[in-house]
CSV table of C-alpha atoms and ligand atoms in Angstrom, one decimal:
chain,number,residue,atom,x,y,z
A,204,MET,CA,14.2,-12.6,-22.4
A,205,LYS,CA,10.5,-12.9,-23.3
A,206,ILE,CA,8.4,-12.2,-20.3
A,207,THR,CA,4.7,-12.1,-19.5
A,208,VAL,CA,3.3,-10.4,-16.4
A,209,ILE,CA,-0.2,-11.4,-15.6
A,210,GLY,CA,-2.1,-8.8,-13.5
A,211,THR,CA,-1.4,-5.2,-14.4
A,212,GLY,CA,-2.1,-3.4,-11.1
A,213,TYR,CA,0.2,-1.5,-8.8
A,214,VAL,CA,2.7,-4.3,-8.8
A,215,GLY,CA,2.3,-5.8,-12.3
A,216,LEU,CA,2.5,-2.6,-14.2
A,217,VAL,CA,5.7,-1.4,-12.4
A,218,VAL,CA,7.3,-4.8,-12.7
A,219,GLY,CA,6.4,-5.1,-16.4
A,220,ALA,CA,7.6,-1.6,-17.2
A,221,GLY,CA,10.8,-2.1,-15.2
A,222,LEU,CA,11.7,-5.4,-16.8
A,223,ALA,CA,11.0,-3.9,-20.3
A,224,HIS,CA,13.3,-1.0,-19.4
A,225,SER,CA,16.2,-3.3,-18.9
A,226,GLY,CA,15.8,-4.7,-22.4
A,227,ASN,CA,13.4,-7.6,-22.1
A,228,ASP,CA,10.3,-8.1,-24.3
A,229,VAL,CA,7.4,-7.8,-21.9
A,230,ILE,CA,3.7,-8.4,-22.3
A,231,CYS,CA,1.5,-7.1,-19.5
A,232,ALA,CA,-1.8,-9.1,-19.5
A,233,ASP,CA,-4.9,-8.3,-17.5
A,234,ILE,CA,-8.6,-9.3,-17.7
A,235,ASP,CA,-9.7,-5.7,-17.1
A,236,SER,CA,-10.3,-4.5,-20.7
A,237,ASP,CA,-10.9,-0.9,-19.7
A,238,LYS,CA,-7.5,-0.8,-17.9
A,239,ILE,CA,-5.7,-2.3,-20.9
A,240,ARG,CA,-7.4,0.1,-23.4
A,241,ARG,CA,-6.3,3.1,-21.3
A,242,LEU,CA,-2.8,1.8,-21.0
A,243,ASN,CA,-2.6,1.2,-24.8
A,244,GLU,CA,-3.7,4.8,-25.2
A,245,GLY,CA,-0.8,5.9,-23.0
A,246,GLU,CA,-3.0,6.6,-19.9
A,247,ILE,CA,-1.7,5.4,-16.5
A,248,PRO,CA,-4.6,4.2,-14.4
A,249,ILE,CA,-2.8,4.8,-11.0
A,250,HIS,CA,-0.9,7.7,-9.5
A,251,GLU,CA,2.7,6.5,-9.1
A,252,PRO,CA,5.7,8.9,-9.4
A,253,GLY,CA,7.9,8.2,-12.4
A,254,LEU,CA,5.7,5.5,-13.9
A,255,GLU,CA,4.2,7.5,-16.8
A,256,PRO,CA,7.5,8.2,-18.6
A,257,LEU,CA,8.8,4.7,-17.9
A,258,VAL,CA,5.7,3.1,-19.5
A,259,ALA,CA,5.6,5.7,-22.4
A,260,ASP,CA,9.3,5.0,-23.3
A,261,ASN,CA,9.0,1.3,-23.3
A,262,LEU,CA,5.6,1.3,-25.1
A,263,ALA,CA,7.2,3.5,-27.8
A,264,SER,CA,10.2,1.2,-28.1
A,265,GLY,CA,7.9,-1.8,-28.6
A,266,ARG,CA,9.5,-3.7,-25.7
A,267,LEU,CA,6.3,-3.3,-23.6
A,268,ARG,CA,2.8,-4.4,-24.8
A,269,PHE,CA,-0.5,-4.6,-23.1
A,270,THR,CA,-3.2,-7.2,-23.8
A,271,THR,CA,-6.3,-8.9,-22.5
A,272,ASP,CA,-5.3,-12.0,-24.4
A,273,VAL,CA,-3.7,-14.0,-21.5
A,274,PRO,CA,-3.5,-17.3,-23.5
A,275,GLN,CA,-1.5,-15.6,-26.3
A,276,ALA,CA,0.8,-13.9,-23.8
A,277,VAL,CA,1.4,-17.3,-22.2
A,278,ARG,CA,2.3,-18.9,-25.6
A,279,GLU,CA,4.8,-16.1,-26.4
A,280,SER,CA,6.8,-16.0,-23.2
A,281,ASP,CA,9.5,-18.1,-21.4
A,282,ILE,CA,9.0,-16.6,-18.0
A,283,ILE,CA,5.6,-15.8,-16.6
A,284,PHE,CA,5.0,-13.6,-13.5
A,285,ILE,CA,1.8,-13.9,-11.6
A,286,ALA,CA,1.0,-10.5,-10.1
A,287,VAL,CA,-2.8,-10.6,-9.6
A,288,GLY,CA,-4.5,-9.5,-6.4
A,289,THR,CA,-4.7,-11.7,-3.3
A,290,PRO,CA,-7.4,-10.0,-1.3
A,291,PRO,CA,-8.5,-11.3,2.2
A,292,ASP,CA,-11.1,-14.0,2.2
A,293,GLU,CA,-13.9,-13.9,4.7
A,294,ASP,CA,-11.8,-15.7,7.3
A,295,GLY,CA,-8.8,-13.4,6.8
A,296,SER,CA,-6.8,-15.9,4.7
A,297,ALA,CA,-5.4,-14.8,1.4
A,298,ASP,CA,-7.9,-15.5,-1.4
A,299,LEU,CA,-6.0,-17.4,-4.0
A,300,ALA,CA,-8.8,-17.7,-6.5
A,301,HIS,CA,-7.2,-15.3,-9.0
A,302,VAL,CA,-3.7,-16.8,-8.6
A,303,LEU,CA,-4.9,-20.4,-9.1
A,304,ALA,CA,-7.2,-19.4,-12.0
A,305,VAL,CA,-4.1,-17.9,-13.7
A,306,ALA,CA,-2.0,-21.0,-13.0
A,307,GLU,CA,-4.7,-23.2,-14.6
A,308,GLN,CA,-4.7,-20.9,-17.7
A,309,ILE,CA,-0.9,-21.1,-17.9
A,310,GLY,CA,-1.1,-24.9,-17.9
A,311,ARG,CA,-3.7,-24.9,-20.6
A,312,HIS,CA,-1.8,-22.6,-23.0
A,313,MET,CA,1.9,-23.0,-22.5
A,314,THR,CA,3.5,-24.4,-25.6
A,315,GLY,CA,6.9,-25.4,-24.1
A,316,GLU,CA,8.9,-25.5,-20.9
A,317,ARG,CA,8.1,-22.4,-18.7
A,318,ILE,CA,9.3,-20.7,-15.6
A,319,VAL,CA,6.3,-19.4,-13.6
A,320,VAL,CA,7.0,-16.9,-10.8
A,321,THR,CA,4.6,-15.9,-8.1
A,322,LYS,CA,5.0,-12.2,-7.6
A,323,SER,CA,1.7,-11.8,-5.7
A,324,THR,CA,2.0,-12.0,-1.9
A,325,VAL,CA,0.9,-15.6,-1.2
A,326,PRO,CA,0.9,-17.8,1.9
A,327,VAL,CA,3.6,-20.4,2.4
A,328,GLY,CA,2.8,-23.5,0.3
A,329,THR,CA,1.2,-21.6,-2.6
A,330,ALA,CA,4.0,-22.2,-5.1
A,331,ARG,CA,3.3,-25.9,-4.7
A,332,ARG,CA,-0.4,-25.4,-5.3
A,333,VAL,CA,0.4,-23.2,-8.4
A,334,ARG,CA,2.7,-26.0,-9.7
A,335,GLU,CA,-0.1,-28.6,-9.2
A,336,ALA,CA,-2.7,-26.3,-11.0
A,337,VAL,CA,-0.3,-25.8,-13.9
A,338,GLU,CA,0.7,-29.4,-14.1
A,339,ALA,CA,-3.0,-30.6,-14.1
A,340,HIS,CA,-3.3,-29.1,-17.6
A,341,ALA,CA,0.3,-28.8,-19.0
A,342,LYS,CA,2.0,-31.0,-21.5
A,343,HIS,CA,5.4,-29.5,-20.8
A,344,PRO,CA,7.7,-29.1,-17.7
A,345,VAL,CA,7.1,-26.1,-15.5
A,346,HIS,CA,9.4,-24.6,-12.7
A,347,VAL,CA,7.5,-22.5,-10.2
A,348,CYS,CA,9.5,-20.0,-8.3
A,349,SER,CA,8.7,-17.4,-5.7
A,350,ASN,CA,9.8,-13.8,-6.1
A,351,PRO,CA,8.0,-11.6,-3.5
A,352,GLU,CA,7.8,-7.9,-4.3
A,353,PHE,CA,8.9,-5.4,-1.7
A,354,LEU,CA,8.1,-2.1,-3.6
A,355,LYS,CA,6.2,0.6,-1.7
A,356,GLU,CA,3.4,2.5,-3.3
A,357,GLY,CA,4.5,6.1,-3.8
A,358,ALA,CA,8.1,5.1,-4.5
A,359,ALA,CA,7.3,1.9,-6.5
A,360,VAL,CA,9.4,2.7,-9.6
A,361,ASP,CA,12.5,3.5,-7.5
A,362,ASP,CA,12.0,0.5,-5.3
A,363,PHE,CA,11.7,-1.8,-8.2
A,364,MET,CA,14.6,-0.3,-10.2
A,365,LYS,CA,16.9,-0.1,-7.2
A,366,PRO,CA,15.7,-2.8,-4.7
A,367,ASP,CA,17.3,-3.2,-1.3
A,368,ARG,CA,17.3,-6.9,-2.0
A,369,VAL,CA,15.8,-9.4,-4.5
A,370,VAL,CA,14.4,-12.5,-2.8
A,371,LEU,CA,14.2,-15.5,-5.1
A,372,GLY,CA,12.7,-18.8,-3.9
A,373,ALA,CA,13.7,-21.6,-6.3
A,374,ASP,CA,13.9,-25.3,-5.9
A,375,ASP,CA,15.5,-25.7,-9.4
A,376,PRO,CA,19.1,-24.4,-9.8
A,377,GLU,CA,18.6,-23.7,-13.5
A,378,ALA,CA,15.5,-21.6,-12.9
A,379,ALA,CA,17.3,-19.8,-10.1
A,380,ALA,CA,20.2,-19.0,-12.5
A,381,VAL,CA,17.8,-17.6,-15.2
A,382,LEU,CA,16.0,-15.4,-12.7
A,383,THR,CA,19.3,-14.2,-11.2
A,384,GLU,CA,20.4,-13.1,-14.6
A,385,LEU,CA,17.1,-11.3,-15.2
A,386,PHE,CA,17.4,-9.3,-11.9
A,387,GLN,CA,21.2,-8.7,-12.2
A,388,PRO,CA,20.7,-5.2,-13.9
A,389,PHE,CA,18.8,-4.0,-10.9
A,390,VAL,CA,21.5,-4.8,-8.3
A,391,ARG,CA,24.6,-3.4,-9.9
A,392,THR,CA,25.4,-1.3,-6.8
A,393,GLY,CA,25.9,-4.5,-4.8
A,394,ASN,CA,22.6,-5.1,-3.2
A,395,GLU,CA,22.0,-8.8,-2.9
A,396,ILE,CA,19.9,-11.3,-4.8
A,397,LEU,CA,19.0,-13.8,-2.0
A,398,VAL,CA,18.4,-17.2,-3.4
A,399,MET,CA,16.6,-19.5,-1.0
A,400,ASP,CA,14.1,-22.3,-0.9
A,401,VAL,CA,10.5,-21.5,-2.0
A,402,PRO,CA,8.7,-21.7,1.4
A,403,SER,CA,11.4,-19.4,3.0
A,404,ALA,CA,10.8,-16.8,0.2
A,405,GLU,CA,7.1,-17.0,0.7
A,406,ILE,CA,7.4,-16.4,4.5
A,407,THR,CA,10.0,-13.7,4.1
A,408,LYS,CA,7.4,-11.4,2.4
A,409,TYR,CA,4.9,-11.8,5.2
A,410,ALA,CA,7.6,-11.5,7.8
A,411,ALA,CA,8.7,-8.1,6.4
A,412,ASN,CA,5.2,-6.7,6.3
A,413,ALA,CA,4.3,-8.0,9.7
A,414,MET,CA,7.5,-6.6,11.2
A,415,LEU,CA,6.8,-3.1,9.7
A,416,ALA,CA,3.2,-3.3,10.9
A,417,THR,CA,4.5,-4.3,14.3
A,418,ARG,CA,6.7,-1.2,14.5
A,419,ILE,CA,3.8,1.0,13.7
A,420,SER,CA,1.4,-0.5,16.2
A,421,PHE,CA,4.2,-0.5,18.8
A,422,MET,CA,4.7,3.2,18.4
A,423,ASN,CA,1.0,3.9,18.5
A,424,HIS,CA,0.9,2.0,21.8
A,425,MET,CA,3.8,4.1,23.0
A,426,ALA,CA,1.9,7.3,21.9
A,427,GLY,CA,-1.0,6.2,24.0
A,428,LEU,CA,1.3,5.9,27.0
A,429,CYS,CA,2.8,9.3,26.3
A,430,GLU,CA,-0.6,10.9,26.1
A,431,ALA,CA,-1.7,9.4,29.4
A,432,THR,CA,1.5,10.6,31.2
A,433,GLY,CA,2.3,13.9,29.6
A,434,ALA,CA,5.4,12.5,27.9
A,435,ASP,CA,6.3,13.4,24.2
A,436,VAL,CA,6.3,10.5,21.8
A,437,ASP,CA,8.6,12.5,19.5
A,438,SER,CA,11.3,12.5,22.2
A,439,VAL,CA,10.7,8.8,22.9
A,440,ARG,CA,11.0,8.1,19.1
A,441,ARG,CA,14.3,9.8,18.9
A,442,GLY,CA,15.7,8.2,22.0
A,443,LEU,CA,14.6,4.8,20.7
A,444,GLY,CA,15.5,5.1,17.1
A,445,SER,CA,19.1,6.2,17.9
A,446,ASP,CA,19.9,2.7,19.1
A,447,PRO,CA,21.5,1.1,16.1
A,448,ARG,CA,19.9,-2.2,17.0
A,449,ILE,CA,16.5,-0.6,16.6
A,450,GLY,CA,17.1,2.1,13.9
A,451,SER,CA,14.9,5.1,13.2
A,452,SER,CA,12.7,4.2,10.3
A,453,PHE,CA,9.1,3.2,10.6
A,454,LEU,CA,8.7,4.6,14.2
A,455,PHE,CA,6.2,7.3,13.6
A,456,PRO,CA,2.9,7.1,15.4
A,457,GLY,CA,-0.2,8.1,13.5
A,458,VAL,CA,-3.8,7.1,12.6
A,459,GLY,CA,-2.8,3.4,12.0
A,460,TYR,CA,-1.6,1.5,9.0
A,461,GLY,CA,-3.8,1.0,6.0
A,462,GLY,CA,-3.3,0.2,2.3
A,463,SER,CA,-3.7,-2.9,0.3
A,464,CYS,CA,-0.8,-4.8,2.0
A,465,PHE,CA,-0.3,-4.5,5.8
A,466,PRO,CA,-3.9,-5.1,6.9
A,467,LYS,CA,-4.4,-8.1,4.6
A,468,ASP,CA,-1.0,-9.6,5.1
A,469,VAL,CA,-1.1,-9.4,8.9
A,470,LYS,CA,-4.6,-11.1,8.7
A,471,ALA,CA,-3.3,-13.8,6.4
A,472,LEU,CA,-0.3,-14.5,8.6
A,473,ILE,CA,-2.6,-14.8,11.6
A,474,ARG,CA,-4.7,-17.3,9.7
A,475,THR,CA,-1.6,-19.3,8.5
A,476,SER,CA,-0.2,-19.4,12.0
A,477,ARG,CA,-3.5,-20.7,13.4
A,478,GLU,CA,-3.8,-23.4,10.7
A,479,LEU,CA,-0.3,-24.5,11.7
A,480,GLY,CA,-1.2,-24.6,15.4
A,481,ILE,CA,1.0,-21.7,16.3
A,482,GLU,CA,-0.7,-19.0,18.4
A,483,PRO,CA,-0.3,-15.7,16.7
A,484,HIS,CA,-0.3,-13.6,19.9
A,485,ILE,CA,2.1,-10.9,18.6
A,486,LEU,CA,0.1,-10.4,15.3
A,487,GLU,CA,-3.2,-10.3,17.0
A,488,GLY,CA,-1.9,-7.5,19.2
A,489,VAL,CA,-0.6,-5.6,16.2
A,490,GLU,CA,-4.0,-5.9,14.5
A,491,ALA,CA,-6.0,-4.9,17.6
A,492,VAL,CA,-3.8,-1.8,18.3
A,493,ASN,CA,-4.2,-0.8,14.6
A,494,GLU,CA,-8.0,-1.2,14.6
A,495,ALA,CA,-8.3,1.0,17.7
A,496,GLN,CA,-5.8,3.6,16.3
A,497,LYS,CA,-7.8,4.0,13.1
A,498,ARG,CA,-10.7,5.3,15.3
A,499,THR,CA,-8.6,7.8,17.2
A,500,LEU,CA,-9.5,10.9,15.3
A,501,LEU,CA,-13.2,10.1,15.3
A,502,GLU,CA,-13.1,9.5,19.1
A,503,ARG,CA,-11.3,12.8,19.7
A,504,VAL,CA,-14.0,14.6,17.6
A,505,VAL,CA,-16.8,12.9,19.6
A,506,ARG,CA,-15.1,13.8,22.9
A,507,ARG,CA,-14.9,17.4,21.7
A,508,PHE,CA,-18.2,17.9,19.9
A,509,GLY,CA,-20.5,15.2,21.3
A,510,THR,CA,-22.1,12.1,19.8
A,511,ASP,CA,-24.6,14.1,17.7
A,512,LEU,CA,-22.5,15.9,15.0
A,513,SER,CA,-25.5,17.2,13.0
A,514,GLY,CA,-24.9,20.9,12.1
A,515,HIS,CA,-21.1,20.4,12.1
A,516,VAL,CA,-19.0,20.4,9.0
A,517,PHE,CA,-15.6,18.7,9.2
A,518,ALA,CA,-12.7,19.4,6.8
A,519,LEU,CA,-10.4,16.5,6.0
A,520,TRP,CA,-7.0,16.9,4.6
A,521,GLY,CA,-5.6,13.7,3.0
A,522,LEU,CA,-7.6,10.7,2.0
A,523,SER,CA,-5.1,8.2,0.6
A,524,PHE,CA,-3.6,5.8,3.1
A,525,LYS,CA,-0.2,7.5,2.7
A,526,PRO,CA,1.3,10.3,0.6
A,527,ASN,CA,2.3,10.0,-3.1
A,528,THR,CA,-0.4,7.5,-3.9
A,529,ASP,CA,-4.1,7.7,-4.8
A,530,ASP,CA,-4.7,4.2,-3.2
A,531,MET,CA,-7.5,4.4,-0.6
A,532,ARG,CA,-7.7,0.7,0.2
A,533,GLU,CA,-8.2,0.3,4.0
A,534,ALA,CA,-7.4,4.0,4.4
A,535,PRO,CA,-7.9,5.2,8.0
A,536,ALA,CA,-9.7,8.3,6.6
A,537,LEU,CA,-12.5,6.0,5.5
A,538,VAL,CA,-13.1,4.9,9.1
A,539,THR,CA,-13.3,8.5,10.3
A,540,ILE,CA,-15.6,9.5,7.4
A,541,GLU,CA,-18.1,6.7,8.1
A,542,GLY,CA,-18.1,7.6,11.8
A,543,LEU,CA,-18.7,11.3,11.2
A,544,LEU,CA,-21.5,10.6,8.7
A,545,GLU,CA,-23.2,8.1,11.0
A,546,ARG,CA,-23.3,10.8,13.7
A,547,GLY,CA,-24.9,13.3,11.3
A,548,GLY,CA,-21.7,15.3,10.5
A,549,GLN,CA,-20.9,16.6,7.1
A,550,VAL,CA,-17.5,16.0,5.5
A,551,VAL,CA,-15.6,18.3,3.0
A,552,ALA,CA,-12.4,16.7,1.8
A,553,HIS,CA,-9.2,17.6,0.0
A,554,ASP,CA,-6.4,15.3,-1.3
A,555,PRO,CA,-3.8,16.2,-3.9
A,556,VAL,CA,-4.4,13.1,-6.0
A,557,ALA,CA,-7.0,10.8,-4.5
A,558,LEU,CA,-10.2,12.7,-5.1
A,559,ASP,CA,-11.2,10.6,-8.2
A,560,GLU,CA,-10.7,7.4,-6.2
A,561,ALA,CA,-12.6,8.9,-3.2
A,562,ARG,CA,-15.5,9.8,-5.5
A,563,ARG,CA,-15.5,6.2,-6.8
A,564,ILE,CA,-15.7,4.9,-3.3
A,565,LEU,CA,-17.9,7.5,-1.5
A,566,GLY,CA,-19.8,9.1,-4.3
A,567,ASN,CA,-21.7,12.2,-3.2
A,568,ARG,CA,-21.8,11.2,0.5
A,569,ILE,CA,-19.1,13.8,1.1
A,570,GLU,CA,-18.0,16.9,-0.7
A,571,TYR,CA,-14.7,17.4,-2.5
A,572,ARG,CA,-12.6,20.5,-2.9
A,573,GLY,CA,-9.8,21.2,-5.4
A,574,THR,CA,-7.6,23.1,-2.8
A,575,ASN,CA,-6.9,22.4,0.8
A,576,TYR,CA,-8.0,25.9,1.9
A,577,ASP,CA,-11.4,25.7,0.1
A,578,ALA,CA,-12.1,22.5,2.2
A,579,LEU,CA,-11.9,24.6,5.4
A,580,ALA,CA,-14.7,27.1,4.8
A,581,GLY,CA,-17.1,27.1,7.7
A,582,ALA,CA,-15.8,23.9,9.2
A,583,SER,CA,-16.0,23.2,12.9
A,584,ALA,CA,-12.6,21.4,12.8
A,585,LEU,CA,-9.8,20.2,10.4
A,586,LEU,CA,-8.8,16.5,10.6
A,587,ILE,CA,-5.5,15.5,9.0
A,588,HIS,CA,-5.0,11.9,7.9
A,589,THR,CA,-2.2,11.9,5.3
A,590,GLU,CA,1.2,13.7,5.6
A,591,TRP,CA,1.2,15.2,2.1
A,592,HIS,CA,4.0,17.7,1.7
A,593,PRO,CA,1.8,20.7,0.9
A,594,TYR,CA,0.1,20.3,4.3
A,595,ARG,CA,3.3,20.7,6.2
A,596,ARG,CA,3.9,24.5,6.0
A,597,PRO,CA,0.4,26.0,5.4
A,598,ASP,CA,-0.8,29.5,5.8
A,599,PHE,CA,-2.1,29.3,9.4
A,600,GLN,CA,-3.7,32.7,9.4
A,601,ARG,CA,-5.6,31.8,6.3
A,602,MET,CA,-6.7,28.5,7.9
A,603,LYS,CA,-7.9,30.3,11.0
A,604,SER,CA,-9.9,32.8,9.0
A,605,GLU,CA,-11.5,30.0,6.9
A,606,LEU,CA,-12.4,27.6,9.8
A,607,ALA,CA,-15.5,28.4,11.8
A,608,GLN,CA,-13.5,27.3,14.9
A,609,PRO,CA,-9.7,27.0,15.1
A,610,VAL,CA,-9.7,23.3,16.0
A,611,ILE,CA,-7.3,20.8,14.4
A,612,PHE,CA,-7.0,17.1,15.0
A,613,ASP,CA,-3.7,16.1,13.4
A,614,GLY,CA,-3.3,12.4,12.9
A,615,ARG,CA,0.2,12.9,11.5
A,616,ASN,CA,1.9,15.3,14.0
A,617,LEU,CA,2.7,17.8,11.3
A,618,TYR,CA,2.9,20.9,13.4
A,619,SER,CA,4.5,22.0,16.7
A,620,PRO,CA,2.0,22.0,19.6
A,621,GLN,CA,3.7,25.1,21.0
A,622,ARG,CA,3.4,27.1,17.8
A,623,MET,CA,-0.2,26.1,17.3
A,624,ALA,CA,-1.1,27.2,20.8
A,625,GLU,CA,0.7,30.6,20.2
A,626,LEU,CA,-1.4,30.9,17.0
A,627,GLY,CA,-4.6,30.3,18.9
A,628,PHE,CA,-5.4,26.9,17.6
A,629,GLU,CA,-6.9,24.1,19.7
A,630,TYR,CA,-4.6,21.4,18.5
A,631,SER,CA,-4.9,17.7,19.2
A,632,CYS,CA,-2.1,15.4,17.9
A,633,ILE,CA,-0.8,11.9,18.5
A,634,GLY,CA,1.3,11.2,21.7
A,635,ARG,CA,2.5,14.8,22.2
A,636,PRO,CA,1.5,17.0,25.1
A,637,ARG,CA,-1.0,19.7,24.4
A,638,ALA,CA,0.4,23.2,24.7
A,639,ARG,CA,-1.9,25.7,26.4
B,975,NAD,N1,0.3,-2.8,-4.0
B,975,NAD,C1,1.5,-2.9,-3.3
B,975,NAD,O1,2.1,-2.0,-2.8
B,975,NAD,C2,2.1,-4.3,-3.3
B,975,NAD,C3,3.4,-4.5,-2.9
B,975,NAD,C4,4.0,-5.7,-2.8
B,975,NAD,C5,3.2,-6.8,-3.1
B,975,NAD,N2,1.9,-6.7,-3.5
B,975,NAD,C6,1.1,-7.9,-3.8
B,975,NAD,O2,1.1,-8.0,-5.2
B,975,NAD,C7,-0.2,-8.5,-5.6
B,975,NAD,C8,-0.9,-7.6,-6.5
B,975,NAD,O3,-1.2,-6.4,-5.8
B,975,NAD,P1,-1.7,-5.0,-6.6
B,975,NAD,O4,-1.7,-4.0,-5.5
B,975,NAD,O5,-0.8,-4.8,-7.8
B,975,NAD,O6,-3.2,-5.4,-7.0
B,975,NAD,P2,-4.1,-4.7,-8.0
B,975,NAD,O7,-5.5,-5.0,-7.5
B,975,NAD,O8,-3.7,-3.3,-8.2
B,975,NAD,O9,-3.9,-5.4,-9.4
B,975,NAD,C9,-4.3,-6.7,-9.6
B,975,NAD,C10,-4.6,-6.9,-11.1
B,975,NAD,O10,-4.8,-8.3,-11.4
B,975,NAD,C11,-5.8,-8.3,-12.4
B,975,NAD,N3,-6.4,-9.7,-12.4
B,975,NAD,C12,-7.2,-10.3,-11.5
B,975,NAD,N4,-7.5,-11.6,-11.9
B,975,NAD,C13,-6.9,-11.7,-13.1
B,975,NAD,C14,-6.8,-12.8,-14.0
B,975,NAD,N5,-7.4,-14.0,-13.8
B,975,NAD,N6,-6.1,-12.7,-15.2
B,975,NAD,C15,-5.4,-11.5,-15.4
B,975,NAD,N7,-5.5,-10.4,-14.6
B,975,NAD,C16,-6.2,-10.6,-13.5
B,975,NAD,C17,-6.8,-7.3,-12.0
B,975,NAD,O11,-7.7,-6.9,-13.0
B,975,NAD,C18,-5.9,-6.1,-11.5
B,975,NAD,O12,-5.6,-5.2,-12.6
B,975,NAD,C19,-1.0,-8.8,-4.3
B,975,NAD,O13,-0.8,-10.1,-3.9
B,975,NAD,C20,-0.3,-7.9,-3.3
B,975,NAD,O14,-0.4,-8.3,-2.0
B,975,NAD,C21,1.3,-5.4,-3.6
């Protein structure tokens, strides 16, 4: 099939490369000319395991092309995916400006009947608005479907190539049949393609992200209770997760959720609910717990070192909002860094892949080191925000000799409190009792 994916970011690039890999002719179009130039030169602008060879293979075979010429891409394809960003607007709602601008462009340039698929995460009712925006300019029929994306950054290629499920919202049976055929190669092991009406597909995406965010905030709340009572959230987590009705995934407490999806999608769902007159009590609680949790390491530092942090250097391990990605959008580490700098502290950071992204966001307000041990030199404490694998079994003696004081604030519960006490560290973690 001839396909265009408009928006070549974390989602569009993976979707385009994945669809090309199953034999389709795919054009990835984006208005960011620098990004397209780099992609055409074989450079992948984001860190995503497995993406580089997938793009290289399909570029070499000619099945995958990159362009800034959106009109031409629209003219050449039968199916057009919209995968542009939907950032939060000032009031928390999803900003649909990019989605609707693309819809209008599709309407102006389509040269025959088209299937348009919203891949971006968009509020219920958006497919209808996309259809209206296309039809305002189109001379040919259009079928607008919803196909929300469930991939996770850090495992995006695997998630797209072997999805748990494909959700297809389609009001037209023929369009549903075409898209079902398109996704068939990805569900050969029996996972389902769930065809439903368009509003249900749109809500399903928000429901999934809001449920996952809820689990995280729920566990962070439990961690607070554990800390206040001397209980161990790790035991609670195991006791809870072994109930098959609950399940064990997504029950780890930490420094709060971040990234480009959960924060904005929870906000957008709150906004949609309010517009519909349905009080979003649960979602407001989820968001409030998360906002507080993102400040937890900073508050611990202030309790330990006081409100004036001048003269103190703090080492940070991990900047990205989770491992295996360089994405720092809404990363909890940014909240800590701003708080430390405001109070006069200095920050020296390490991250296995996000240093370039951190430099882009923070410039020379903090210092960067190429190895995690180098970041520790002379620091009053180490703060851990991201559970990268190389941080899990470090050389503790070396850490102790590098740090000015053996103090660790671990936002990801990587080490045993008992072991850390035996090694002579002052170790603060999330929801587990301190060993003395
Ligand atoms: N990142 C994720 O993990 C993830 C997962 C599932 C769903 N989503 C959703 O997918 C959508 C895209 O997210 P992303 O993380 O890939 O965003 P991104 O910011 O990485 O990429 C968006 C791309 O769209 C391009 N763009 C913007 N306006 C354009 C236009 N008018 N024409 C052509 N290109 C344009 C931008 O230049 C950018 O390259 C969002 O709605 C997001 O919520 C993201």
